[in-house]
Coordinates of N, CA and C in Angstrom, one line a residue:
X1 N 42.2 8.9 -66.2 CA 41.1 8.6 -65.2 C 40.4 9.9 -64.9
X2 N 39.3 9.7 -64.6 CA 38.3 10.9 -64.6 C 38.3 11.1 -63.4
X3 N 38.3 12.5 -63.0 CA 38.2 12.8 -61.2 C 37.3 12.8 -61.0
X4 N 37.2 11.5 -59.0 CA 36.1 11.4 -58.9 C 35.8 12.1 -57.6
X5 N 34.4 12.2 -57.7 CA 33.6 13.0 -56.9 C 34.5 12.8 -55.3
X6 N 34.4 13.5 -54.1 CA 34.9 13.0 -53.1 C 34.0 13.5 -51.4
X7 N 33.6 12.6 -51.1 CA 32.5 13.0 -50.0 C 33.3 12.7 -49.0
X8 N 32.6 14.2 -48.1 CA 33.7 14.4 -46.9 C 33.0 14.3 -45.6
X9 N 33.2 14.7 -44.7 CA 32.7 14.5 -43.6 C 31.4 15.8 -43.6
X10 N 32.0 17.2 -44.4 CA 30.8 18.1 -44.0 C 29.7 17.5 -44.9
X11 N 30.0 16.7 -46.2 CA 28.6 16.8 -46.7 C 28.0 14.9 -46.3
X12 N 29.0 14.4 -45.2 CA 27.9 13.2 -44.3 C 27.3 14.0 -43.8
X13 N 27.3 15.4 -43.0 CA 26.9 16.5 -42.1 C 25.9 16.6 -43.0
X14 N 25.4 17.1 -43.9 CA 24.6 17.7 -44.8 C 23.4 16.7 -44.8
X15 N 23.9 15.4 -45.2 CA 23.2 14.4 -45.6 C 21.9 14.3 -44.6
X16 N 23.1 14.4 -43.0 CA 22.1 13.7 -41.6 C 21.2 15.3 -41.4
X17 N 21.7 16.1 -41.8 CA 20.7 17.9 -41.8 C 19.5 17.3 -42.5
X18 N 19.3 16.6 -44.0 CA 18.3 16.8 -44.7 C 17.2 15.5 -44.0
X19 N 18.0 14.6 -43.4 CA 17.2 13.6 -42.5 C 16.3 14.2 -41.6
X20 N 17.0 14.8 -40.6 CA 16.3 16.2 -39.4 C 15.0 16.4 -40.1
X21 N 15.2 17.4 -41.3 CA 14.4 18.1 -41.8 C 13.3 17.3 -42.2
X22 N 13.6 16.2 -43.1 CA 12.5 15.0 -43.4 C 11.6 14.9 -42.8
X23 N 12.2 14.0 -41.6 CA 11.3 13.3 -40.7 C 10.4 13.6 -40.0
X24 N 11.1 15.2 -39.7 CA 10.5 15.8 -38.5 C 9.2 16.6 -39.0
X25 N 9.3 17.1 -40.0 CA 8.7 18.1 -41.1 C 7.6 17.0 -41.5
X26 N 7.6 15.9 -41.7 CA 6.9 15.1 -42.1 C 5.4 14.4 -41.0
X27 N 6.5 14.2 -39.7 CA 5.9 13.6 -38.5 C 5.0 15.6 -38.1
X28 N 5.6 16.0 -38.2 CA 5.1 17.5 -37.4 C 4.0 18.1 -38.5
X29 N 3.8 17.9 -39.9 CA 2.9 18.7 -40.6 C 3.8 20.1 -40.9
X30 N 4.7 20.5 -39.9 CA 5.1 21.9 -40.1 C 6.8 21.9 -40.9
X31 N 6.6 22.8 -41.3 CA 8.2 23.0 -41.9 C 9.2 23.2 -40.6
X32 N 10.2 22.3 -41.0 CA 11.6 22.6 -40.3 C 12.3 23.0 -41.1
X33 N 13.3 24.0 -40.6 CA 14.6 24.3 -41.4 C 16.0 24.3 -40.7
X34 N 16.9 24.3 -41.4 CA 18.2 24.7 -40.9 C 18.8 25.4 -41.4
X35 N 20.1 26.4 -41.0 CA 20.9 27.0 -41.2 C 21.8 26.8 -42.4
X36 N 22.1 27.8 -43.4 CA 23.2 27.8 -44.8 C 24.4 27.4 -44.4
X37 N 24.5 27.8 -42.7 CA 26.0 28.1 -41.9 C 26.1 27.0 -41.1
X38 N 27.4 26.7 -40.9 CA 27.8 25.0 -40.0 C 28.9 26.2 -39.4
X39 N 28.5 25.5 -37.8 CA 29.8 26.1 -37.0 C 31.0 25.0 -36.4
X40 N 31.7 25.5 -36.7 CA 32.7 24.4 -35.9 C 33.3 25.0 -34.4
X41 N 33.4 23.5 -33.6 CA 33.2 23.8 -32.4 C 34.6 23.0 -31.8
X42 N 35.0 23.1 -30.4 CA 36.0 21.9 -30.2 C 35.5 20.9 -29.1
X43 N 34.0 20.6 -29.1 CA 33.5 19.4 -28.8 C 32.1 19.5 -28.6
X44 N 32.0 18.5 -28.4 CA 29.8 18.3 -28.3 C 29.8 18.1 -26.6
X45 N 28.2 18.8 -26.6 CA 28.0 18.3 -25.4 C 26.4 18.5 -25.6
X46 N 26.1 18.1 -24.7 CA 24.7 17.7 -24.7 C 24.0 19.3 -23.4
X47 N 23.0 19.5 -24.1 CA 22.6 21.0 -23.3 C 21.0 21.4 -22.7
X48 N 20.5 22.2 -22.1 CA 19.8 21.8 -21.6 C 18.6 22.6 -22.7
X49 N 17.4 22.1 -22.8 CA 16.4 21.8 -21.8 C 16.1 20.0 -21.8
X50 N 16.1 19.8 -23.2 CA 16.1 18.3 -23.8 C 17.3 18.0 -24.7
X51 N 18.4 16.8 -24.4 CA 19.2 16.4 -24.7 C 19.4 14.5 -25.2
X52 N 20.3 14.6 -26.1 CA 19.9 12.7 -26.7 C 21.3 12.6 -27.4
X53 N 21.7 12.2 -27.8 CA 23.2 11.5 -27.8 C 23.1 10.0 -28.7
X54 N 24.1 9.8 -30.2 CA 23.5 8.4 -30.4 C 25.2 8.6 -30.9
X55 N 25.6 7.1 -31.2 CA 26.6 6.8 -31.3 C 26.8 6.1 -32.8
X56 N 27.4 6.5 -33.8 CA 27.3 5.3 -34.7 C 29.0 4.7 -34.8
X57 N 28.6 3.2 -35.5 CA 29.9 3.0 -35.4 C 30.1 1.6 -36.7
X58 N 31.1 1.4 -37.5 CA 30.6 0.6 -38.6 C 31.7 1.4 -39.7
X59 N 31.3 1.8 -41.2 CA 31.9 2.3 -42.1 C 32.6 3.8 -41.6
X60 N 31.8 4.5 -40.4 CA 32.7 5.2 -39.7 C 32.1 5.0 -38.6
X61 N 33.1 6.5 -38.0 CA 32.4 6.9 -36.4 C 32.2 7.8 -36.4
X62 N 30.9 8.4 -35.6 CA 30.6 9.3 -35.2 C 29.8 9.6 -33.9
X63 N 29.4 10.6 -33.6 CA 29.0 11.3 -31.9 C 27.7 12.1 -32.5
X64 N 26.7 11.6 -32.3 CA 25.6 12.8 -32.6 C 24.9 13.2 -31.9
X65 N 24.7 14.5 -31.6 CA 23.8 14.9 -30.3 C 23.0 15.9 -30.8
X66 N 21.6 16.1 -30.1 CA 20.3 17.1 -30.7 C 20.2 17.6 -29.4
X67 N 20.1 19.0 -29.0 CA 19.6 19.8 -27.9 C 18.6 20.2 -28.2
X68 N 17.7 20.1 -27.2 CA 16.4 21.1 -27.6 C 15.8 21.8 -26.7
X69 N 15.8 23.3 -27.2 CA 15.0 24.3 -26.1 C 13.2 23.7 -25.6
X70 N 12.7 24.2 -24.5 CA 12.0 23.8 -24.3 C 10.6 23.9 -25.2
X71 N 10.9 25.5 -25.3 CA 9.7 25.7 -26.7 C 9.6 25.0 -27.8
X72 N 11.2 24.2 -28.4 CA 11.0 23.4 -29.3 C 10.2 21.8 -29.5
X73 N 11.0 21.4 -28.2 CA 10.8 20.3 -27.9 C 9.0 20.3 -27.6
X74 N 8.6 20.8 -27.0 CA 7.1 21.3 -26.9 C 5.9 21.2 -28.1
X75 N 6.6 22.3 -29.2 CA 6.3 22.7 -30.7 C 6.2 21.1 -31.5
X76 N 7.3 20.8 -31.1 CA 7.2 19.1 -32.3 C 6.3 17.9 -32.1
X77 N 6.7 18.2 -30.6 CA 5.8 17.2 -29.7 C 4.3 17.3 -29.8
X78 N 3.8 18.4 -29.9 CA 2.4 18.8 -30.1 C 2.2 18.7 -31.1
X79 N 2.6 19.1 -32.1 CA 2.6 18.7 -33.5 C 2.4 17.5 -34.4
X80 N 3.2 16.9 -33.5 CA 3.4 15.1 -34.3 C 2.0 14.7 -33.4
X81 N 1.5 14.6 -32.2 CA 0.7 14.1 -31.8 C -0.4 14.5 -32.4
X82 N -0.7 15.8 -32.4 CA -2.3 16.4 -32.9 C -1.9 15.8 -34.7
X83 N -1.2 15.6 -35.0 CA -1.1 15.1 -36.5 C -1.8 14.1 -37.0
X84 N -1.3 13.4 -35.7 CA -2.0 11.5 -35.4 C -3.0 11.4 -34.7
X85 N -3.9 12.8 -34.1 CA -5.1 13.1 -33.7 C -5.8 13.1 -32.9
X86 N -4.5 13.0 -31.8 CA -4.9 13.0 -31.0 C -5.0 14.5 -30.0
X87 N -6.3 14.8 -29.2 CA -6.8 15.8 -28.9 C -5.9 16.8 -28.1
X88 N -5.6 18.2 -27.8 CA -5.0 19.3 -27.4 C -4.9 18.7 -25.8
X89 N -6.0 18.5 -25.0 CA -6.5 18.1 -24.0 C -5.7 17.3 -23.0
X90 N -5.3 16.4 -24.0 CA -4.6 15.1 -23.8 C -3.1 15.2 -23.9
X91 N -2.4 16.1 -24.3 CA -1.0 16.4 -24.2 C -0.2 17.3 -23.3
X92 N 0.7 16.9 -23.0 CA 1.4 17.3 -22.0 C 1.8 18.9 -21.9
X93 N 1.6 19.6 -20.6 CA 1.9 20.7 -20.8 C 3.4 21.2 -20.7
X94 N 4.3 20.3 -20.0 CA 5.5 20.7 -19.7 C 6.4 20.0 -20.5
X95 N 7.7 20.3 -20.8 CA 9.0 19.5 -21.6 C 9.6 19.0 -20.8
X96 N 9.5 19.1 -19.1 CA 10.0 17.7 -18.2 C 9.2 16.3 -18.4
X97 N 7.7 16.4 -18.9 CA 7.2 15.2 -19.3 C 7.5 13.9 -19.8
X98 N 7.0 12.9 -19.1 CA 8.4 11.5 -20.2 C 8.1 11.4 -21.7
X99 N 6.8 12.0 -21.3 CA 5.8 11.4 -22.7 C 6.6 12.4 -23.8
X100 N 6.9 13.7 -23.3 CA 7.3 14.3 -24.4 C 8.8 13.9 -24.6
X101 N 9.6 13.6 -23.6 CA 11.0 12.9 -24.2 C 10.5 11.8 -24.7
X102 N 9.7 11.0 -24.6 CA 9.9 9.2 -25.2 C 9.0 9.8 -26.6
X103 N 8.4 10.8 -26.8 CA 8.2 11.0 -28.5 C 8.9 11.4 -29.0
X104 N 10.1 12.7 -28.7 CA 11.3 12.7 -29.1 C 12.1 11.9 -29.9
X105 N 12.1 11.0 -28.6 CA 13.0 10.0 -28.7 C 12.9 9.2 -29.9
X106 N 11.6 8.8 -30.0 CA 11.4 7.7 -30.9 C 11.5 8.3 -32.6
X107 N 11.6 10.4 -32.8 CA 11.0 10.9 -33.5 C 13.0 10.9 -34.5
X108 N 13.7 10.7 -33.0 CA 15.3 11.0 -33.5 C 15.6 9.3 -33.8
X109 N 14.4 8.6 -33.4 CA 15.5 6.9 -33.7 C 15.0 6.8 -35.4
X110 N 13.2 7.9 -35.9 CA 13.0 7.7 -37.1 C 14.2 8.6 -37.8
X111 N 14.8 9.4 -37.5 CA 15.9 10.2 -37.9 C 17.3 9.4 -38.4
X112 N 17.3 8.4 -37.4 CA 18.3 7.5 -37.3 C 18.6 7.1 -38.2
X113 N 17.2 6.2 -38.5 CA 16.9 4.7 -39.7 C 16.8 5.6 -40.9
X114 N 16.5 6.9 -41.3 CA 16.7 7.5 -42.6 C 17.8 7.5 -43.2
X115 N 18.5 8.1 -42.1 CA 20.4 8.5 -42.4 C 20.9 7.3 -42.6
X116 N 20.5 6.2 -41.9 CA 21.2 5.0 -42.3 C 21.0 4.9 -43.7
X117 N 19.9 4.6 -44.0 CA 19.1 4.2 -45.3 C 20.1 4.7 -46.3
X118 N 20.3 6.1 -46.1 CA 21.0 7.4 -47.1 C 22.5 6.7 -47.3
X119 N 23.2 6.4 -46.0 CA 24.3 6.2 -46.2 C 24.7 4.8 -47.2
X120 N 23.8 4.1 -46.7 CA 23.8 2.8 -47.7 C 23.5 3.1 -48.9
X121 N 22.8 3.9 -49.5 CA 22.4 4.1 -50.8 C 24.0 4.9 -51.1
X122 N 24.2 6.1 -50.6 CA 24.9 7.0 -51.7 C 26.2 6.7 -51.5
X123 N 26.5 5.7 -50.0 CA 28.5 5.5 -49.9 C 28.8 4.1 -49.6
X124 N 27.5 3.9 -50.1 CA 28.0 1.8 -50.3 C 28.9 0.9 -48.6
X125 N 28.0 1.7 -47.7 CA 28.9 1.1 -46.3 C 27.8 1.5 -45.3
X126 N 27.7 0.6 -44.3 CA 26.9 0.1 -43.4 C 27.3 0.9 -42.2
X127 N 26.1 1.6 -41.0 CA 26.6 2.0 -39.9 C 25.7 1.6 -39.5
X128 N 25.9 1.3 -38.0 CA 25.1 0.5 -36.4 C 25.2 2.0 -35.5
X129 N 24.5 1.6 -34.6 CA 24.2 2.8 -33.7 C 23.7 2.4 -32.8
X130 N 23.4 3.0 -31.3 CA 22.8 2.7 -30.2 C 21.3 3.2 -30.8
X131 N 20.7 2.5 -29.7 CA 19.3 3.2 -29.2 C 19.1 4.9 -28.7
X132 N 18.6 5.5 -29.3 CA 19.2 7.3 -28.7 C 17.9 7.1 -28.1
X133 N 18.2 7.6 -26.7 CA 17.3 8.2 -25.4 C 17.5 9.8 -25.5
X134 N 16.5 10.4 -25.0 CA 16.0 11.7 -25.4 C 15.7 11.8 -23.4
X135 N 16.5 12.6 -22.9 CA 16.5 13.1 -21.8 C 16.1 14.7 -21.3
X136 N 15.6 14.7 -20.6 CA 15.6 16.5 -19.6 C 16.6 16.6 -18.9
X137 N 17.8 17.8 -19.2 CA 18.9 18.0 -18.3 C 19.2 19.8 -17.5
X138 N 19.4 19.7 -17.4 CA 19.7 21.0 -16.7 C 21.0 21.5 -16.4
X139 N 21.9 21.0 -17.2 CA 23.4 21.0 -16.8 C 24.0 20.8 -18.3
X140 N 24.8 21.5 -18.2 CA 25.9 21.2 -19.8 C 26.3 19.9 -19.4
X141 N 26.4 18.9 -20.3 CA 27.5 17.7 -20.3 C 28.0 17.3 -21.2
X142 N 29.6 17.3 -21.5 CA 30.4 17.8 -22.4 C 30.3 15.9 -22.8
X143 N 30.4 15.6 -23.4 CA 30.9 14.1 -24.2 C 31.6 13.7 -25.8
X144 N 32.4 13.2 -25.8 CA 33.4 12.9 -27.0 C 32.9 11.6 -27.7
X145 N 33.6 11.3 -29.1 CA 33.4 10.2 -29.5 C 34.6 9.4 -29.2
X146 N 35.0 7.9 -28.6 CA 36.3 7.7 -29.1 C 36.3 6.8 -30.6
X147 N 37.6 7.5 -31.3 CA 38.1 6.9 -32.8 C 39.3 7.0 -32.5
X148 N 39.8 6.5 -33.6 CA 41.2 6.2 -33.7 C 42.2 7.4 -34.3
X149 N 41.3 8.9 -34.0 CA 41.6 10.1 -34.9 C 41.8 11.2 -33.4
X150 N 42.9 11.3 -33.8 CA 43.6 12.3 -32.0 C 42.4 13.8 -32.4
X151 N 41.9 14.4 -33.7 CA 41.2 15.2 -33.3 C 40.2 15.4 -34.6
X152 N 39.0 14.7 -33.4 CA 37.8 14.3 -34.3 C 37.3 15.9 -35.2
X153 N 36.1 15.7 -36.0 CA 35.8 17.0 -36.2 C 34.4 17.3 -35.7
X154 N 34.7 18.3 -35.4 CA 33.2 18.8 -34.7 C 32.2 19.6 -35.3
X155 N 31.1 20.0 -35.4 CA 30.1 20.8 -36.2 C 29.3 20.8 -35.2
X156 N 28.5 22.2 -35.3 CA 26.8 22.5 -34.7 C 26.3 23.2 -36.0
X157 N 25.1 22.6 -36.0 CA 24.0 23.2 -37.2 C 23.0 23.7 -36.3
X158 N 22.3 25.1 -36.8 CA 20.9 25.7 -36.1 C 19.4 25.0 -36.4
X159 N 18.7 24.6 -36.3 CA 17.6 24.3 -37.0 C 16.6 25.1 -36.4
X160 N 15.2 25.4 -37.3 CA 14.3 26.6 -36.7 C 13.1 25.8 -36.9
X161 N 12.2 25.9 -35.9 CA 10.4 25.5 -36.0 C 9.8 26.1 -37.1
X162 N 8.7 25.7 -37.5 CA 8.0 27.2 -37.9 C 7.5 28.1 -37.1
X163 N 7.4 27.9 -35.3 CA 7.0 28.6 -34.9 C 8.3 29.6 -34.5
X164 N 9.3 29.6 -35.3 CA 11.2 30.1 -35.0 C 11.3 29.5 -33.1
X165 N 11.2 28.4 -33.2 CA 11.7 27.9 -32.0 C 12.9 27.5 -32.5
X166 N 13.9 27.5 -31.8 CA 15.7 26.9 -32.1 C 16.2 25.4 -31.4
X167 N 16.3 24.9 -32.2 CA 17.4 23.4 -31.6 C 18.6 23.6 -32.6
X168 N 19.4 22.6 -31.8 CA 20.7 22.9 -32.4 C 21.1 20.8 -32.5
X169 N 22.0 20.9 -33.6 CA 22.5 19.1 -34.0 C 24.0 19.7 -33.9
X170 N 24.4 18.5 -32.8 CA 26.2 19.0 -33.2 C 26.2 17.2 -33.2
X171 N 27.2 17.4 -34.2 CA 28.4 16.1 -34.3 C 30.0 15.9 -34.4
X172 N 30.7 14.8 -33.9 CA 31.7 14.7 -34.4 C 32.1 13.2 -34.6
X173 N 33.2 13.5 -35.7 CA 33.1 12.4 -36.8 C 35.0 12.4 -37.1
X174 N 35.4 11.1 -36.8 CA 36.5 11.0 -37.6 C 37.2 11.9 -39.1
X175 N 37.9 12.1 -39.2 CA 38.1 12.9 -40.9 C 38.2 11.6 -41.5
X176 N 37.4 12.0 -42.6 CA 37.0 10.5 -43.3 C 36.9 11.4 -44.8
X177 N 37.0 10.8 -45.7 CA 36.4 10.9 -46.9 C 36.4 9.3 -48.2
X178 N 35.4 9.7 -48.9 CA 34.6 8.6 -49.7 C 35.1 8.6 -51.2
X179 N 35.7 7.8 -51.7 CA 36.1 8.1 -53.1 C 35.3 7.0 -54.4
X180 N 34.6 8.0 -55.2 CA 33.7 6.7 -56.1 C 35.0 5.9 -56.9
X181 N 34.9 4.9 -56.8 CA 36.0 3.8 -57.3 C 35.1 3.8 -58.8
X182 N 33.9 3.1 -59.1 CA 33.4 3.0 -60.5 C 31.9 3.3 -60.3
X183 N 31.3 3.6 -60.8 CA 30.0 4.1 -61.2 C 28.9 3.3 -60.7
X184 N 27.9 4.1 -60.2 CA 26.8 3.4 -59.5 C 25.2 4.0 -59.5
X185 N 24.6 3.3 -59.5 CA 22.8 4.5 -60.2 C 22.7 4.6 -57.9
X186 N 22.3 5.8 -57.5 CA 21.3 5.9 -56.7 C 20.1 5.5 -57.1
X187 N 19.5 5.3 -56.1 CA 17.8 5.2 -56.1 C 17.2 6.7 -56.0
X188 N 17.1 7.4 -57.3 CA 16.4 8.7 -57.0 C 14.9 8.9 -55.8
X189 N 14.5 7.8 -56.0 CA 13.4 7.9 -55.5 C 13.0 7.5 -54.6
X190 N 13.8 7.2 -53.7 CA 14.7 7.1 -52.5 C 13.8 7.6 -51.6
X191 N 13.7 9.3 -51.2 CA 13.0 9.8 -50.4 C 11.4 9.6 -50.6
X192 N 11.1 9.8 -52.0 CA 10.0 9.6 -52.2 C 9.2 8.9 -51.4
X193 N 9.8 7.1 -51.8 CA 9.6 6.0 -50.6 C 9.5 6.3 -49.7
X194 N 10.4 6.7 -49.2 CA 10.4 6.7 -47.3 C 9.6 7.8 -47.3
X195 N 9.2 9.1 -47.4 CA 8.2 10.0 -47.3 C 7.0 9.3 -47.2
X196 N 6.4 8.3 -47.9 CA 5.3 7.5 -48.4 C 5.2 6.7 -47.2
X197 N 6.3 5.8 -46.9 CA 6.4 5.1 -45.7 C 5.8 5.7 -44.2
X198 N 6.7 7.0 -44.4 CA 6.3 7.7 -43.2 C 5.0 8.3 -43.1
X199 N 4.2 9.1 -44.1 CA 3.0 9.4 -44.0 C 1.8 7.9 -43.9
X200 N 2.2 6.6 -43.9 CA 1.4 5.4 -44.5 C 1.5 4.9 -42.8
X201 N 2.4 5.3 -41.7 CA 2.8 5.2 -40.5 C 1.5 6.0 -39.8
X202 N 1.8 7.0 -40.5 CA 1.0 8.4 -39.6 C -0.5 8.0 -39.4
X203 N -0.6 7.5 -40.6 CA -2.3 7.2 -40.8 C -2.5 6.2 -40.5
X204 N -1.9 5.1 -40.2 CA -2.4 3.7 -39.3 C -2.6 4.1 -37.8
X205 N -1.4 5.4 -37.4 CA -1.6 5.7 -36.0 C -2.4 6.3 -35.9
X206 N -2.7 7.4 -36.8 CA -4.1 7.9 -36.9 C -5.3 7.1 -36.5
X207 N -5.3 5.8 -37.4 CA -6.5 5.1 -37.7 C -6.7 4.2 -35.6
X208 N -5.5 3.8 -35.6 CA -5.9 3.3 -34.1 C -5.9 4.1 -33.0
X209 N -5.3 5.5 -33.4 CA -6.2 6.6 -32.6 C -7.5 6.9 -32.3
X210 N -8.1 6.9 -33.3 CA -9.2 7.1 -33.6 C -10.1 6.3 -33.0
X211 N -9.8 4.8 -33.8 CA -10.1 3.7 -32.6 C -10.4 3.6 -31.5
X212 N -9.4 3.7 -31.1 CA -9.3 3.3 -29.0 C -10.6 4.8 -29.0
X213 N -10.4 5.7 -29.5 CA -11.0 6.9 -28.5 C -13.0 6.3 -29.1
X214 N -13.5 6.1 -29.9 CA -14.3 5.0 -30.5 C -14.8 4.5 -29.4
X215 N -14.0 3.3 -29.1 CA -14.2 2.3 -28.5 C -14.3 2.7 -27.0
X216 N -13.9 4.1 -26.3 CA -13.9 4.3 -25.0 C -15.3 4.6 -25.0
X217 N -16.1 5.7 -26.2 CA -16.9 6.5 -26.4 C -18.1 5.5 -26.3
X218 N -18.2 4.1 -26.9 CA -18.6 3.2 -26.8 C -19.2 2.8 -25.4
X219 N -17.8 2.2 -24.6 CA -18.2 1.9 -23.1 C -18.5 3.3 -22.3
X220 N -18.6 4.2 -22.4 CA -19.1 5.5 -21.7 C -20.5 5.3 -22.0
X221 N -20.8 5.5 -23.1 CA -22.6 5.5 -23.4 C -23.1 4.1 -22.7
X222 N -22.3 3.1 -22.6 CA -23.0 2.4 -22.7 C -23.6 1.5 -20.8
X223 N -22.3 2.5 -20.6 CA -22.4 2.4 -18.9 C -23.1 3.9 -18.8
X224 N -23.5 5.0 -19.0 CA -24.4 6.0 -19.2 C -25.9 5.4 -19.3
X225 N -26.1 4.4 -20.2 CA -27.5 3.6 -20.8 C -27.7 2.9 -19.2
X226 N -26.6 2.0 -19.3 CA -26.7 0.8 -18.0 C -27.3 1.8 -16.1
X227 N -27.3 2.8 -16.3 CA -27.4 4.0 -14.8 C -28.8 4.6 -15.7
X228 N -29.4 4.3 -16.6 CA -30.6 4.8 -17.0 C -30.7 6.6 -17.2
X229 N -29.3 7.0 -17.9 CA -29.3 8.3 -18.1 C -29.2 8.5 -19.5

């Protein structure tokens, strides 16, 4: 028998890193990166300036949490919006804003649905997850996964803006590993898709951005006309 490949928990770790980097890099116009280095830690917690927490649970378990400094959370946030075109003017100045956690938010649930996608393609098993909310905290708050494993494993990865703003992804994850039983094709072109998907998103929101602001520009003139100016 031929030795087969064996996927572990740091390279599920790796998988959900290249997700981060996708989506976000993709939604933002700007490069994201992460760290060569994974630190191991002896638990997660959620930190301040912007914090989010998702749970998966299914072919395994895991604890995922994203911290984000305020500069970061700021940097993406402005970025994904002016992407989709909408004006400097019109965006929030602060990272207590809801608007900038509920884009967050929505920016880690597209994070979510990738890694899912990934895990079904490359380890043939299904995971579920909550809804991740994207909060402003001000206080460390330590939180665990429960599994059936007395001592989960923990990671923090660095990730950097292009503008070198810092967030940090820690997880923990049962010790689990994946063994190929018989041979199976990936879909190479996998990301491709969803890259395509995602930019094909950007430009519909683009398009009814565009729109609405159109249509305001519209009733302005036209109550402007109606006052004889």
């Amino acid at each position: 028998m031929s030795k087969s490949k064996v996927i572990s928990t740091d390279d599920i770790l790796a998988t959900l890193c290249h997700s981060v980097t996708q989506v976000l890099s993709s939604a933002s116009g700007n490069s994201i990166g992460y760290s060569a280095m994974v630190q191991k830690i002896s638990h997660t917690c959620m930190r301040p300036d912007l914090g989010c927490f998702v749970l998966f649970d299914g072919g395994f378990s895991a604890l995922v949490v994203t911290n984000f400094s305020a500069g970061a959370a700021l940097e993406i946030y402005g970025n994904y919006l002016r992407n989709m075109g909408m004006p400097q003017s019109e965006l929030a100045k602060s990272h207590l804003s809801d608007d900038v956690a509920n884009v967050l938010g929505e920016l880690m649930n597209q994070i979510v649905g990738d890694f899912s996608k990934k895990v079904r393609e490359q380890l043939h098993t299904s995971i579920s997850q909550n809804q991740p909310k994207m909060m402003a905290i001000n206080k460390q708050v330590q939180i665990s996964v429960d599994t059936t494993s007395d001592r989960p494993q923990a990671r923090r990865v660095t990730f950097t803006t292009q503008s070198q703003h810092i967030f940090y992804l820690e997880m923990a994850m049962e010790k689990t590993e994946f063994f190929k039983l018989r041979d199976f094709d990936i879909n190479e072109d996998l990301d491709t898709r969803e890259a395509a998907d995602l930019d094909k998103s950007a430009t519909n929101t683009r398009a009814k951005a565009k729109q609405a602001q159109d249509v305001e520009q519209d009733i302005d003139d036209d109550f402007m006309e109606n006052l004889g100016l």
